[in-house]
Amino acid sequence: MANVTLRNVRKTYPGGFEAIKGVNVDVGDGQFCVLVGPSGCGKSTLLRMVAGLETVTGGEIDIGGKVVNQIEPADRDIAMVFQNYALYPHMSVFNNMAYGLRNRGMKEDEVKTRVEEAARVLELAPMLERKPRQLSGGQRQRVAMGRAIVRQPKVFLFDEPLSNLDAKLRIAMRVEIRKLQRRLNTTSIYVTHDQLEAMTLADVLVVMNGGQVEQVGNPLAIYEKP
Ligand code: ADP
Ligand code: ADP
């Protein structure tokens, strides 16, 4: 586990657009932090900076006591779940989940142990030999989560992972993610524009607008206010 601390983080895109204007957020060990706010407010820019997919132009990002501004993505021990799943269509579910581990040279018996454990947790065990096209949308999204889980990262990052699912599935997956968080207790940052999703999932809710944090706190306390 690890805390994630953002200190006065800024992002100015080449061309001069200031997308993030000095953001301070502290996500404690094992906490589930949700960044919520309207489209264009900077959620995904912020998440991508934590992931190391986007340069930081001001301030500091600290993961587990280490300032990571300058560190390569491969060294920061995070795993990200994307909106579009990013599964390999020609590979089985098992191989999709195993791919990143094998790339790192992990021994095959450890790969198998990790993939089977993740499949059990995600209720994908009977589907390990299928191809992504033989799965439902919700199952594909669970494979995408499985790929992150097998890495056993210190931090999970979620970029609108449910936005491609229909309303019913979204509700079901929301509950599953919450259960998974209770079980794995991994520090998480989750981006969504859906307030209900944010309310259900967050230990800490960060409400963003125009590249700044408007409110931070417990979701009930925030939404109770008139
Ligand atoms: P959100 O995830 O909340 O929808 P984004 O972080 O994607 O917001 O975008 C924040 C702002 O930064 C938007 O105004 C967007 O147009 C702008 N932006 C995003 N990526 C780039 C980029 N590569 N170059 C310039 N501006 C960008
Ligand atoms: P590939 O990207 O070809 O699937 P790897 O899984 O070994 O191969 O990852 C290559 C790079 O992508 C590394 O820098 C790794 O940290 C990063 N990466 C891979 N999967 C994820 C993920 N789920 N979340 C964040 N970074 C990832």
mmCIF file of C-alpha atoms in Angstrom, residues 73-79 97-107 111 114 147-148 150-153:
data_model
loop_
_atom_site.group_PDB
_atom_site.id
_atom_site.type_symbol
_atom_site.label_atom_id
_atom_site.label_comp_id
_atom_site.label_asym_id
_atom_site.label_seq_id
_atom_site.Cartn_x
_atom_site.Cartn_y
_atom_site.Cartn_z
ATOM 1 C CA PRO A 73 5.956 5.076 -15.502
ATOM 2 C CA ALA A 74 7.467 1.598 -15.260
ATOM 3 C CA ASP A 75 9.031 2.437 -11.894
ATOM 4 C CA ARG A 76 6.046 3.756 -10.034
ATOM 5 C CA ASP A 77 4.232 0.577 -9.144
ATOM 6 C CA ILE A 78 0.786 1.612 -10.303
ATOM 7 C CA ALA A 79 -1.736 -0.119 -12.533
ATOM 8 C CA MET A 97 -4.152 -11.084 -17.867
ATOM 9 C CA ALA A 98 -0.777 -12.837 -17.998
ATOM 10 C CA TYR A 99 0.786 -10.672 -20.703
ATOM 11 C CA GLY A 100 2.287 -7.887 -18.589
ATOM 12 C CA LEU A 101 3.618 -10.356 -16.000
ATOM 13 C CA ARG A 102 5.282 -12.539 -18.636
ATOM 14 C CA ASN A 103 6.798 -9.403 -20.189
ATOM 15 C CA ARG A 104 8.475 -8.763 -16.890
ATOM 16 C CA GLY A 105 9.937 -12.244 -16.934
ATOM 17 C CA MET A 106 7.815 -13.646 -14.118
ATOM 18 C CA LYS A 107 7.996 -17.432 -13.726
ATOM 19 C CA VAL A 111 1.869 -16.056 -13.416
ATOM 20 C CA ARG A 114 -1.810 -14.714 -9.871
ATOM 21 C CA ARG A 147 -4.931 -7.210 -15.755
ATOM 22 C CA ALA A 148 -4.383 -4.482 -13.203
ATOM 23 C CA VAL A 150 -2.389 -9.389 -11.182
ATOM 24 C CA ARG A 151 0.331 -6.766 -11.061
ATOM 25 C CA GLN A 152 -0.347 -6.333 -7.325
ATOM 26 C CA PRO A 153 0.417 -2.626 -7.569
#
